[in-house]
Coordinates of C-alpha atoms and ligand atoms in Angstrom, one line a residue:
M288 CA 0.0 0.0 0.0
G289 CA 3.0 2.3 -0.5
A290 CA 3.5 2.9 3.3
T291 CA 6.9 3.7 4.7
Q292 CA 6.4 3.4 8.4
T293 CA 4.5 0.8 10.4
V294 CA 2.9 1.7 13.7
E295 CA 2.8 -0.8 16.6
P296 CA -0.3 -3.1 16.2
S297 CA -3.5 -2.3 18.1
D298 CA -6.6 -4.3 19.0
V299 CA -8.8 -1.6 17.6
L300 CA -8.3 1.4 15.3
V301 CA -10.8 4.2 15.5
V302 CA -10.9 6.5 12.5
G303 CA -12.2 10.0 13.4
A304 CA -12.2 11.9 16.6
G305 CA -15.6 13.6 16.6
F306 CA -18.0 12.6 19.4
A307 CA -18.2 9.0 17.9
G308 CA -14.5 8.4 17.8
M309 CA -13.9 10.0 21.2
Y310 CA -16.5 7.9 22.9
A311 CA -15.3 4.7 21.1
I312 CA -11.7 5.3 22.2
W313 CA -12.8 5.8 25.8
K314 CA -15.2 2.9 25.9
L315 CA -12.9 0.3 24.3
R316 CA -10.0 1.4 26.5
Q317 CA -12.2 0.8 29.5
S318 CA -12.2 -2.9 28.5
G319 CA -8.4 -3.1 28.5
L320 CA -8.1 -3.1 24.7
R321 CA -5.2 -1.4 22.9
V322 CA -6.9 1.4 21.0
R323 CA -5.5 3.9 18.5
G324 CA -7.4 6.9 17.1
I325 CA -6.6 8.6 13.8
E326 CA -8.0 12.0 12.9
A327 CA -7.6 14.2 9.8
G328 CA -8.1 17.4 11.8
A329 CA -5.6 18.9 14.3
D330 CA -7.8 18.3 17.3
V331 CA -11.0 16.6 18.6
G332 CA -14.6 17.7 17.9
G333 CA -15.3 16.6 14.4
T334 CA -18.3 18.5 13.2
W335 CA -17.7 21.2 15.8
Y336 CA -14.0 21.4 14.9
W337 CA -14.7 22.0 11.2
N338 CA -18.0 24.0 11.2
R339 CA -16.9 27.2 12.7
Y340 CA -19.0 29.5 10.5
P341 CA -20.7 32.4 12.2
G342 CA -24.0 31.4 13.7
A343 CA -23.2 27.6 13.9
R344 CA -25.0 25.9 16.8
C345 CA -26.9 22.8 17.5
D346 CA -30.6 22.6 16.7
I347 CA -31.7 20.5 19.7
T348 CA -31.4 21.2 23.4
S349 CA -27.8 20.9 24.5
M350 CA -28.8 19.3 27.8
E351 CA -29.8 16.4 25.6
Y352 CA -27.2 16.8 22.8
S353 CA -24.4 15.7 25.2
F354 CA -22.9 12.5 26.4
G355 CA -24.8 10.4 29.0
F356 CA -22.2 7.8 29.6
S357 CA -20.6 9.6 32.6
E358 CA -22.7 10.9 35.4
A359 CA -19.8 13.1 36.6
L360 CA -19.4 14.7 33.2
Q361 CA -23.1 15.5 32.8
Q362 CA -23.2 17.0 36.3
E363 CA -20.1 19.1 36.0
W364 CA -20.7 20.6 32.5
E365 CA -22.7 23.9 32.4
W366 CA -24.5 24.6 29.2
T367 CA -25.3 28.3 28.9
E368 CA -27.9 28.3 26.2
V369 CA -30.8 26.0 25.2
M370 CA -29.0 25.3 21.9
A371 CA -25.3 25.9 22.4
P372 CA -23.2 27.7 19.9
Q373 CA -20.4 26.0 18.1
P374 CA -17.6 27.4 20.3
E375 CA -19.3 26.0 23.4
I376 CA -19.9 22.6 21.9
L377 CA -16.2 22.5 20.8
A378 CA -15.2 23.5 24.3
Y379 CA -17.3 20.6 25.6
A380 CA -15.5 18.2 23.2
N381 CA -12.2 19.5 24.4
H382 CA -13.3 19.1 28.0
V383 CA -14.2 15.5 27.3
A384 CA -10.8 14.9 25.7
D385 CA -9.0 16.4 28.7
R386 CA -11.1 14.8 31.4
F387 CA -10.8 11.3 29.9
G388 CA -7.2 11.7 28.7
L389 CA -8.1 10.9 25.1
R390 CA -5.6 12.9 23.1
E391 CA -2.6 10.8 23.8
H392 CA -4.3 7.9 22.0
I393 CA -5.1 9.9 18.9
D394 CA -2.8 10.7 16.0
F395 CA -4.0 14.1 14.6
D396 CA -3.4 15.7 11.2
T397 CA -3.5 12.2 9.8
R398 CA -6.0 11.2 7.1
V399 CA -6.7 7.5 6.5
T400 CA -6.5 6.9 2.7
A401 CA -7.0 3.1 2.7
A402 CA -8.1 0.2 4.8
H403 CA -7.5 -3.4 3.6
F404 CA -8.5 -6.6 5.3
D405 CA -5.8 -9.3 5.4
E406 CA -7.6 -12.6 5.3
D407 CA -4.6 -14.7 6.4
K408 CA -3.8 -12.5 9.4
R409 CA -7.4 -11.6 10.0
Q410 CA -6.6 -8.0 10.6
W411 CA -7.0 -4.6 9.0
A412 CA -4.1 -2.7 7.6
V413 CA -4.9 1.0 7.5
S414 CA -2.7 3.4 5.6
T415 CA -2.6 7.2 5.8
D416 CA -1.5 10.3 4.0
R417 CA 1.5 10.5 6.3
G418 CA 2.9 7.3 4.9
T419 CA 2.1 5.3 8.0
T420 CA 0.5 1.9 8.2
Y421 CA -1.5 0.8 11.2
T422 CA -2.7 -2.8 11.9
A423 CA -5.5 -4.0 14.2
R424 CA -7.9 -6.8 14.6
Y425 CA -10.9 -4.4 14.5
C426 CA -11.4 -1.1 12.6
I427 CA -14.2 1.3 13.6
M428 CA -15.1 4.0 11.1
A429 CA -16.2 7.0 13.2
T430 CA -15.7 9.2 10.1
G431 CA -19.0 11.1 10.4
C432 CA -22.1 11.5 8.3
L433 CA -21.6 15.1 7.5
S434 CA -17.8 15.4 7.3
V435 CA -17.1 15.8 3.6
P436 CA -18.1 19.3 2.5
N437 CA -19.7 19.4 -1.0
T438 CA -18.5 22.2 -3.3
P439 CA -20.6 22.0 -6.4
E440 CA -18.8 22.2 -9.7
I441 CA -19.7 25.5 -11.2
P442 CA -18.0 26.8 -14.4
G443 CA -15.4 29.5 -13.8
Q444 CA -14.9 28.6 -10.1
E445 CA -11.1 29.1 -10.1
A446 CA -11.5 32.6 -11.6
F447 CA -12.9 34.2 -8.5
A448 CA -10.3 36.7 -7.3
G449 CA -11.7 37.3 -3.7
E450 CA -11.7 35.1 -0.6
V451 CA -13.6 31.8 -0.8
Y452 CA -14.9 29.8 2.2
H453 CA -17.0 26.7 2.8
T454 CA -19.1 26.6 6.0
G455 CA -18.1 22.9 6.5
N456 CA -14.4 23.8 6.5
W457 CA -14.2 27.2 8.1
P458 CA -10.8 28.8 8.9
L459 CA -9.7 28.3 12.5
E460 CA -8.8 32.0 12.8
G461 CA -12.3 33.1 11.7
V462 CA -13.2 35.5 8.9
D463 CA -13.5 39.3 9.2
F464 CA -16.5 40.5 7.1
S465 CA -16.4 44.1 8.1
G466 CA -16.6 46.5 5.2
K467 CA -16.8 43.6 2.7
S468 CA -19.5 42.6 0.3
V469 CA -20.3 38.9 0.5
G470 CA -22.1 36.3 -1.7
I471 CA -23.4 33.1 -0.1
I472 CA -24.6 30.1 -2.1
G473 CA -26.9 27.7 -0.2
T474 CA -29.8 28.1 2.2
G475 CA -29.9 24.8 4.1
S476 CA -29.3 24.6 7.8
S477 CA -25.7 26.0 7.5
G478 CA -26.7 28.9 5.3
V479 CA -29.8 29.8 7.3
Q480 CA -27.6 29.9 10.5
A481 CA -24.8 32.0 8.9
I482 CA -26.9 34.5 6.9
P483 CA -28.3 36.6 9.7
V484 CA -24.9 36.8 11.4
I485 CA -22.9 37.6 8.2
A486 CA -25.6 40.2 7.3
R487 CA -24.9 42.0 10.5
A488 CA -21.1 42.0 10.0
A489 CA -20.8 42.7 6.3
K490 CA -21.2 45.7 4.2
H491 CA -23.6 43.8 1.9
L492 CA -24.8 40.2 1.6
T493 CA -26.2 38.6 -1.6
V494 CA -27.9 35.3 -0.9
F495 CA -28.1 32.8 -3.8
Q496 CA -31.0 30.5 -3.0
R497 CA -32.0 27.5 -5.2
T498 CA -34.6 25.9 -2.9
P499 CA -36.3 27.8 0.0
N500 CA -37.0 25.8 3.1
Y501 CA -39.8 25.6 5.6
N502 CA -37.7 27.1 8.4
M503 CA -38.8 27.1 12.0
P504 CA -37.7 29.5 14.7
A505 CA -35.1 28.0 17.1
N506 CA -36.6 29.4 20.2
N507 CA -33.1 29.6 21.6
A508 CA -32.6 31.4 24.9
P509 CA -30.1 31.6 27.7
L510 CA -30.5 28.5 29.9
P511 CA -32.0 29.4 33.3
A512 CA -29.9 27.9 36.1
E513 CA -33.1 26.5 37.6
Y514 CA -34.0 24.6 34.4
R515 CA -30.4 23.3 34.1
E516 CA -30.5 22.0 37.7
R517 CA -33.9 20.3 37.2
I518 CA -32.6 18.4 34.2
K519 CA -29.5 17.5 36.1
Q520 CA -31.5 16.1 38.9
N521 CA -33.5 14.1 36.5
Y522 CA -30.7 13.1 34.1
A523 CA -31.0 9.4 34.6
A524 CA -34.7 9.5 33.6
V525 CA -33.9 12.0 30.7
R526 CA -31.3 9.7 29.3
A527 CA -33.5 6.6 29.7
A528 CA -36.3 8.4 27.8
Q529 CA -34.0 9.6 25.0
R530 CA -32.9 6.0 24.3
L531 CA -36.5 4.9 23.7
A532 CA -37.8 8.1 22.0
Q533 CA -38.4 8.3 18.3
I534 CA -35.6 10.8 17.6
G535 CA -33.6 10.4 20.7
V536 CA -34.9 13.6 22.4
S537 CA -36.9 13.1 25.6
E538 CA -40.1 14.8 26.6
F539 CA -38.4 16.1 29.6
S540 CA -37.3 19.3 27.9
R541 CA -40.9 20.2 27.3
G542 CA -42.0 19.0 30.7
L543 CA -39.3 21.0 32.5
G544 CA -40.2 24.4 31.2
G545 CA -40.9 24.1 27.6
L546 CA -37.6 25.6 26.5
G547 CA -36.5 24.9 22.9
S548 CA -39.6 22.8 22.2
Y549 CA -42.5 23.1 19.8
P550 CA -46.2 23.2 20.2
E551 CA -47.8 19.7 20.6
P552 CA -49.3 18.5 17.4
T553 CA -52.8 18.0 18.7
E554 CA -55.1 19.0 15.8
S555 CA -56.0 17.8 12.4
I556 CA -55.4 20.5 9.8
L557 CA -58.0 18.9 7.5
E558 CA -60.6 19.5 10.1
T559 CA -59.7 23.2 10.6
T560 CA -61.6 26.1 9.2
P561 CA -59.8 29.0 7.4
E562 CA -60.7 31.1 10.5
A563 CA -59.0 28.6 12.8
R564 CA -55.9 28.5 10.7
E565 CA -55.8 32.3 10.6
Q566 CA -56.1 32.3 14.4
A567 CA -53.2 29.8 14.7
L568 CA -51.0 31.8 12.4
A569 CA -51.7 35.0 14.3
T570 CA -50.9 33.2 17.6
Y571 CA -48.0 31.0 16.7
G572 CA -46.5 32.4 13.5
F573 CA -44.3 30.0 11.6
E574 CA -44.8 27.4 14.3
A575 CA -48.5 27.2 13.7
I576 CA -48.1 24.3 11.4
R577 CA -46.4 22.3 14.1
R578 CA -49.8 22.1 15.8
Y579 CA -51.2 19.6 13.2
H580 CA -50.6 15.9 13.4
D581 CA -51.8 14.9 10.0
L582 CA -49.3 16.7 7.7
A583 CA -47.6 13.3 6.8
E584 CA -50.9 11.6 6.2
S585 CA -52.1 13.2 2.9
P586 CA -50.7 15.6 0.3
E587 CA -53.8 17.8 0.8
A588 CA -53.1 18.2 4.5
N589 CA -49.5 19.0 3.8
E590 CA -50.2 21.5 1.1
L591 CA -52.6 23.3 3.5
A592 CA -49.8 23.7 6.0
C593 CA -47.4 24.8 3.2
E594 CA -49.9 27.5 2.2
M595 CA -50.1 28.7 5.8
F596 CA -46.3 28.8 5.9
R597 CA -46.1 30.9 2.7
E598 CA -48.7 33.3 4.1
Q599 CA -46.5 33.8 7.2
V600 CA -43.5 34.6 4.9
R601 CA -45.7 37.1 3.1
R602 CA -46.5 38.8 6.5
V603 CA -42.9 38.9 7.8
I604 CA -41.1 40.1 4.6
D605 CA -41.6 43.7 3.7
D606 CA -40.8 43.5 0.0
P607 CA -43.4 41.4 -1.9
E608 CA -40.9 40.2 -4.5
T609 CA -38.5 39.1 -1.8
A610 CA -41.3 37.4 0.0
A611 CA -42.3 35.5 -3.1
G612 CA -38.7 34.4 -3.5
L613 CA -38.5 33.0 0.0
M614 CA -41.7 30.9 -0.3
P615 CA -41.1 27.2 -0.6
R616 CA -43.2 25.4 -3.2
G617 CA -43.5 22.1 -5.0
Y618 CA -42.3 19.8 -2.3
P619 CA -43.8 18.7 1.0
F620 CA -43.1 20.2 4.5
G621 CA -41.1 17.6 6.4
C622 CA -39.4 15.8 3.6
K623 CA -36.1 17.4 4.4
R624 CA -34.2 17.9 7.6
P625 CA -36.0 20.6 9.5
V626 CA -34.1 23.9 9.3
I627 CA -34.0 25.9 12.6
D628 CA -33.4 29.6 12.3
I629 CA -32.7 32.7 14.5
G630 CA -34.0 35.8 12.8
Y631 CA -33.5 34.4 9.3
Y632 CA -36.6 35.9 7.6
E633 CA -36.2 39.3 9.2
T634 CA -32.7 39.5 7.8
F635 CA -34.2 39.9 4.3
N636 CA -35.8 43.2 5.5
R637 CA -32.4 44.7 6.0
D638 CA -31.2 47.2 3.4
N639 CA -27.8 45.5 3.0
V640 CA -29.3 42.0 2.0
T641 CA -30.3 40.9 -1.5
L642 CA -32.0 37.6 -2.2
V643 CA -31.3 36.0 -5.6
D644 CA -34.1 33.5 -6.1
L645 CA -32.3 31.1 -8.5
R646 CA -35.7 29.6 -9.5
R647 CA -36.0 32.7 -11.7
G648 CA -32.7 32.0 -13.4
G649 CA -29.9 29.8 -12.2
I650 CA -26.2 30.3 -11.7
E651 CA -24.3 30.2 -15.0
R652 CA -20.8 30.7 -13.9
I653 CA -18.5 32.2 -11.3
T654 CA -16.5 35.2 -12.6
D655 CA -13.4 36.9 -11.2
S656 CA -15.7 39.3 -9.4
G657 CA -18.8 37.3 -8.4
V658 CA -21.6 35.1 -9.7
Q659 CA -23.2 35.4 -13.1
T660 CA -26.8 34.1 -13.2
A661 CA -29.5 33.9 -15.9
Q662 CA -31.1 37.0 -14.2
G663 CA -27.9 39.1 -14.0
S664 CA -24.5 39.3 -12.5
F665 CA -23.6 40.0 -8.8
D666 CA -20.2 41.2 -7.6
F667 CA -18.7 40.8 -4.1
D668 CA -15.4 40.4 -2.2
V669 CA -16.0 37.2 -0.4
L670 CA -17.8 34.0 -1.6
V671 CA -19.2 31.5 0.9
Y672 CA -20.3 28.1 -0.1
A673 CA -23.0 26.8 2.3
T674 CA -23.6 23.9 -0.1
G675 CA -23.7 21.0 2.3
F676 CA -22.0 17.6 2.4
D677 CA -21.6 14.4 0.6
A678 CA -23.6 12.9 3.4
M679 CA -23.5 9.5 5.1
T680 CA -21.4 7.6 2.5
G681 CA -19.0 10.4 1.5
A682 CA -16.3 9.9 4.1
L683 CA -16.3 6.1 3.8
L684 CA -16.1 6.1 0.0
R685 CA -13.3 8.5 -0.1
M686 CA -11.1 5.8 1.5
D687 CA -10.0 2.7 -0.5
I688 CA -11.7 0.2 1.7
R689 CA -11.3 -3.5 0.7
G690 CA -12.7 -6.5 2.4
R691 CA -12.5 -10.2 1.6
G692 CA -11.1 -11.1 -1.8
G693 CA -10.0 -7.5 -2.3
R694 CA -13.6 -6.4 -2.9
T695 CA -13.9 -2.7 -2.6
L696 CA -16.6 -0.9 -0.6
A697 CA -17.1 1.3 -3.7
S698 CA -18.3 -1.8 -5.7
H699 CA -20.3 -3.2 -2.8
W700 CA -22.1 0.2 -2.6
A701 CA -22.3 0.9 -6.3
H702 CA -26.1 1.1 -6.2
G703 CA -26.3 2.7 -2.8
P704 CA -25.1 1.8 0.7
K705 CA -25.7 -1.8 1.8
T706 CA -25.3 -2.6 5.5
Y707 CA -26.7 -4.7 8.2
L708 CA -28.1 -2.4 11.0
G709 CA -25.9 0.4 9.7
L710 CA -23.1 -1.3 11.7
Q711 CA -21.4 -3.7 9.3
M712 CA -21.1 -4.8 5.7
S713 CA -21.0 -8.4 4.4
G714 CA -17.6 -9.3 3.2
F715 CA -15.9 -6.7 5.4
P716 CA -15.2 -8.6 8.7
N717 CA -14.5 -6.7 11.9
L718 CA -15.1 -3.4 10.2
F719 CA -17.8 -1.3 12.0
T720 CA -19.4 2.0 11.1
V721 CA -20.8 4.3 13.7
T722 CA -24.2 5.8 12.7
G723 CA -23.8 4.2 9.3
P724 CA -26.5 4.3 6.6
G725 CA -29.3 1.9 7.5
S726 CA -29.4 3.1 11.1
P727 CA -31.4 6.0 12.6
S728 CA -28.3 8.2 12.5
V729 CA -29.0 11.6 11.1
L730 CA -32.7 11.3 11.8
S731 CA -31.9 11.2 15.5
N732 CA -30.1 13.1 18.3
M733 CA -26.7 11.9 17.1
L734 CA -25.2 11.7 20.6
V735 CA -27.8 9.1 21.6
S736 CA -27.2 7.1 18.4
I737 CA -23.4 7.3 18.8
E738 CA -23.5 6.0 22.3
Q739 CA -25.8 3.1 21.3
H740 CA -23.6 2.1 18.4
V741 CA -20.3 2.3 20.3
D742 CA -21.8 0.3 23.2
W743 CA -23.1 -2.3 20.8
I744 CA -19.7 -2.5 19.0
S745 CA -17.8 -2.7 22.3
D746 CA -20.0 -5.5 23.6
C747 CA -19.6 -7.3 20.3
I748 CA -15.8 -7.2 20.4
L749 CA -15.7 -8.3 24.1
T750 CA -18.1 -11.2 23.2
L751 CA -15.9 -12.3 20.4
D752 CA -12.8 -12.2 22.7
Q753 CA -14.6 -14.2 25.4
Q754 CA -15.6 -16.8 22.8
G755 CA -12.1 -16.9 21.4
A756 CA -13.5 -15.9 18.0
S757 CA -11.6 -13.8 15.6
T758 CA -14.1 -12.4 13.1
I759 CA -17.7 -11.1 12.8
E760 CA -19.5 -10.1 9.7
P761 CA -23.1 -10.1 8.5
T762 CA -24.4 -12.7 6.1
E763 CA -25.3 -11.4 2.6
E764 CA -28.9 -12.6 3.2
A765 CA -29.2 -10.6 6.5
E766 CA -27.8 -7.5 4.8
D767 CA -30.1 -7.8 1.9
D768 CA -33.1 -8.2 4.2
W769 CA -32.1 -5.2 6.2
V770 CA -31.6 -3.0 3.2
R771 CA -35.0 -4.1 1.9
H772 CA -36.5 -3.3 5.3
V773 CA -34.9 0.1 5.5
F774 CA -36.3 0.9 2.0
E775 CA -39.8 -0.4 2.6
I776 CA -40.3 1.5 5.8
A777 CA -39.3 4.8 4.2
D778 CA -41.1 4.1 0.9
G779 CA -44.4 5.9 0.5
T780 CA -43.6 8.5 3.2
M781 CA -42.9 12.2 2.4
L782 CA -39.2 11.5 2.9
T783 CA -39.0 9.6 -0.4
A784 CA -41.5 11.8 -2.3
E785 CA -40.5 12.3 -6.0
S786 CA -40.5 16.0 -5.4
C787 CA -38.1 15.8 -2.5
N788 CA -34.4 16.3 -3.3
S789 CA -32.9 15.8 0.1
W790 CA -29.4 14.8 1.1
Y791 CA -31.0 11.9 2.9
L792 CA -31.6 10.5 -0.6
G793 CA -28.2 11.6 -1.9
A794 CA -30.0 13.9 -4.2
N795 CA -27.7 16.8 -3.5
I796 CA -24.7 15.1 -5.2
P797 CA -24.8 14.6 -9.0
G798 CA -24.5 10.9 -9.9
K799 CA -25.1 9.6 -6.4
P800 CA -27.6 6.7 -6.3
R801 CA -31.0 8.0 -5.2
V802 CA -31.5 5.8 -2.1
F803 CA -33.0 6.8 1.2
M804 CA -30.1 6.2 3.6
P805 CA -31.2 6.5 7.3
Y806 CA -33.6 4.2 9.1
V807 CA -36.9 5.8 9.9
A808 CA -38.4 3.5 12.5
G809 CA -36.9 5.5 15.4
V810 CA -34.2 5.2 17.9
G811 CA -36.2 3.2 20.4
A812 CA -37.5 0.6 18.0
Y813 CA -34.1 0.3 16.3
R814 CA -32.3 -0.2 19.7
Q815 CA -34.8 -3.0 20.5
Q816 CA -34.0 -4.8 17.2
C817 CA -30.3 -4.5 17.8
E818 CA -30.7 -6.0 21.3
A819 CA -33.0 -8.8 20.1
I820 CA -30.4 -9.7 17.4
V821 CA -27.7 -10.0 20.1
A822 CA -30.0 -12.0 22.4
A823 CA -30.6 -14.4 19.5
G824 CA -26.8 -15.1 19.3
Y825 CA -26.0 -12.3 16.9
R826 CA -28.7 -13.4 14.4
G827 CA -27.7 -12.6 10.8
F828 CA -24.0 -12.4 11.6
V829 CA -21.3 -15.1 11.1
I830 CA -18.8 -15.4 13.9
S831 CA -15.8 -17.5 13.2
Ligands
FAD202 P1 -17.9 13.9 13.0 O1 -18.2 14.9 14.0 O2 -18.2 14.4 11.6 O3 -16.4 13.4 13.1 C1 -15.9 12.6 12.1 C2 -14.4 12.9 12.1 O4 -13.8 11.9 11.3 C3 -14.0 14.3 11.6 O5 -13.3 15.0 12.6 C4 -13.2 14.0 10.4 O6 -12.1 14.9 10.2 C5 -12.7 12.6 10.6 N1 -12.4 11.8 9.4 C6 -13.2 11.6 8.4 N2 -12.6 10.9 7.4 C7 -11.4 10.6 7.9 C8 -10.3 10.0 7.4 N3 -10.3 9.3 6.2 N4 -9.1 9.9 8.1 C9 -9.1 10.5 9.3 N5 -10.1 11.2 9.8 C10 -11.2 11.2 9.1 N6 -26.6 16.4 15.1 C11 -27.5 16.5 16.1 O7 -27.9 15.4 16.5 N7 -27.9 17.7 16.5 C12 -27.5 18.8 16.1 O8 -27.9 19.9 16.5 C13 -26.5 18.8 15.0 N8 -26.0 20.0 14.5 C14 -25.1 19.9 13.5 C15 -24.6 21.1 12.9 C16 -23.8 21.0 11.9 C17 -23.2 22.3 11.4 C18 -23.4 19.8 11.3 C19 -22.5 19.8 10.1 C20 -23.9 18.6 11.8 C21 -24.7 18.7 12.9 N9 -25.2 17.5 13.5 C22 -26.1 17.6 14.5 C23 -24.7 16.2 13.1 C24 -23.3 16.0 13.7 O9 -22.5 15.6 12.6 C25 -23.4 14.9 14.7 O10 -24.2 15.4 15.8 C26 -22.1 14.5 15.4 O11 -21.3 15.6 15.8 C27 -21.3 13.6 14.6 O12 -20.2 13.1 15.3 P2 -19.2 12.0 14.6 O13 -18.1 11.8 15.5 O14 -20.1 10.8 14.2 O15 -18.8 12.6 13.2
NAP203 P1 -27.8 21.3 2.8 O1 -28.9 21.2 3.7 O2 -27.5 20.2 1.9 O3 -27.9 22.7 2.1 C1 -27.1 23.0 1.0 C2 -27.6 24.2 0.3 O4 -26.8 24.5 -0.8 C3 -29.0 24.0 -0.3 O5 -29.8 25.2 -0.1 C4 -28.8 23.7 -1.7 O6 -29.8 24.0 -2.6 C5 -27.6 24.6 -2.0 N1 -26.8 24.2 -3.1 C6 -26.1 23.1 -3.3 N2 -25.5 23.1 -4.5 C7 -25.9 24.2 -5.1 C8 -25.7 24.8 -6.4 N3 -24.9 24.1 -7.3 N4 -26.2 25.9 -6.7 C9 -27.0 26.6 -5.8 N5 -27.3 26.1 -4.6 C10 -26.7 24.9 -4.3 O7 -26.4 21.5 3.7 P2 -26.2 22.2 5.1 O8 -27.0 23.5 5.1 O9 -24.7 22.3 5.3 O10 -26.8 21.2 6.1 C11 -26.6 19.8 6.0 C12 -27.0 19.1 7.3 O11 -26.1 19.4 8.3 C13 -28.3 19.6 7.9 O12 -29.4 19.1 7.2 C14 -28.2 19.2 9.3 O13 -28.4 17.8 9.5 C15 -26.7 19.5 9.6 N6 -26.6 20.9 10.1 C16 -27.3 21.2 11.2 C17 -27.2 22.5 11.7 C18 -28.0 22.8 12.9 O14 -28.9 23.6 12.9 N7 -27.6 22.3 14.0 C19 -26.5 23.4 11.0 C20 -25.9 23.1 9.9 C21 -25.9 21.8 9.4 P3 -30.9 22.8 -2.9 O15 -31.7 22.6 -1.7 O16 -31.7 23.3 -4.1 O17 -30.1 21.5 -3.2

């Protein structure tokens, strides 16, 4: 594999030092295993290390988007806001690394380029861009679902003479926008978070929007000490509830003060009158449509809600043309990852912000001074790509991963990702993915899913060691059945609607197979299946 230096063998290699890799290193070392971490970045934190763009923060309550594996950790850490900003989450990741002594087990600034399974030695050989080769019995890919920034290919890209940034790979030293005009492409979660903050800092901001979203207000706020203490006192119950909840967020946040939560969906929109809908809009604004429980049940119900949403955009935005440009149309509410905003719509009432609705004429090329579209040219000093990620499969397929018989992961996944439980692939023994495609993953509170996967993998490795076994991998049949199950359960829902071009479907990357990748049954139901499979002697796996 062209490597020049061989590192001392480990029992387990962990690729990636975001929350998944950090927890995996800690957990497996608790069992006395020799564990080595390898991370492309210069430090821990993963998502929160790379995504330092202005406005970045989590979109669920931080009291719940945090590790539950250590009672001491969750008692000592003080979140200051309902949804913590990126610097605070990165500080938390650093605290975890310090507290549990993780850094000495991680090689930073090292990117894994290949991982090959040696069938004779029954071990993985992992090579890196530093020319090193690592070997281990097990390899855990904690490489992240949203860790490969997507920069779309647009003609003329290299010609732009100003500064260029991507939200997913933001400079460590930050960016000074003062006195500068800025163009930003993309209005997904990253763009929606960055736009209000950049607009306040820059001389002028031009927003290039291809698809408007159904954004919801974040309802972020400083975290009252009393609320924090009540959650801390109830943490055992909060964590237990998360593990069984549909998306890994408990009802405790709502019960304990209602911070960062949405109205309960208690009504049927199809049974409302126009007057009742008007009343709901007047009372709840954008969140009014969260009150209805039947938006997923029929296109008519969904479209009624979408119309309410557009009406609210009309009310909030001063300029009618800008309002029309911000109105989402032609795809259902709920088919994409919900986008949470803080003052996003109001930003378009500022004098220094221009919306370019690309539905009226798309981007043709990037010039030396800006962006040329079918509706005119726009010049600026700084170009920001908020254009998302090659999600879920991107980081794995960027490595040359080869299993039995030299079979590549790229060929195994040629028609979309195939896994058993999102944890393993047939023909790739002892290789594990954390929050891989085919698991609840990005449809859940990721910290809850990360802990569940790492615990499962750790138990699995210990079981094999106890049995004196050397390899585990799923049967092809179990993998095929799981892939079919993942597909069937999402099929016919809004998530797979023809009109929905979400990254869950790979639709944001040209040429990527259109396959719905996460598992929609929910965190609790999925966990029960994983446990049942183990209880049945690792049903669907071959242990040898
Ligand atoms: P990551 O944090 O992505 O870490 C993976 C690490 O692997 C990275 O550091 C990367 O450098 C490294 N890596 C990848 N490939 C290689 C390689 N070949 N060699 C060496 N190292 C490699 N989820 C939520 O549940 N709630 C939220 O509010 C939320 N907000 C988010 C906000 C943003 C801006 C983004 C982008 C994602 C958000 N997510 C959120 C999802 C988030 O990715 C997860 O919550 C979580 O941080 C993922 O942790 P991870 O360790 O699995 O992956
Ligand atoms: P994204 O949701 O994929 O959004 C990318 C944006 O770029 C979309 O508006 C897309 O338009 C646009 N785009 C892509 N290529 C384009 C092109 N060639 N021309 C014009 N526009 C183009 O990516 P993201 O905003 O980075 O978010 C990804 C995920 O990360 C989120 O869904 C979420 O899971 C996570 N995240 C969470 C938070 C949070 O609030 N905690 C913040 C950031 C990210 P189209 O829609 O038309 O494709």
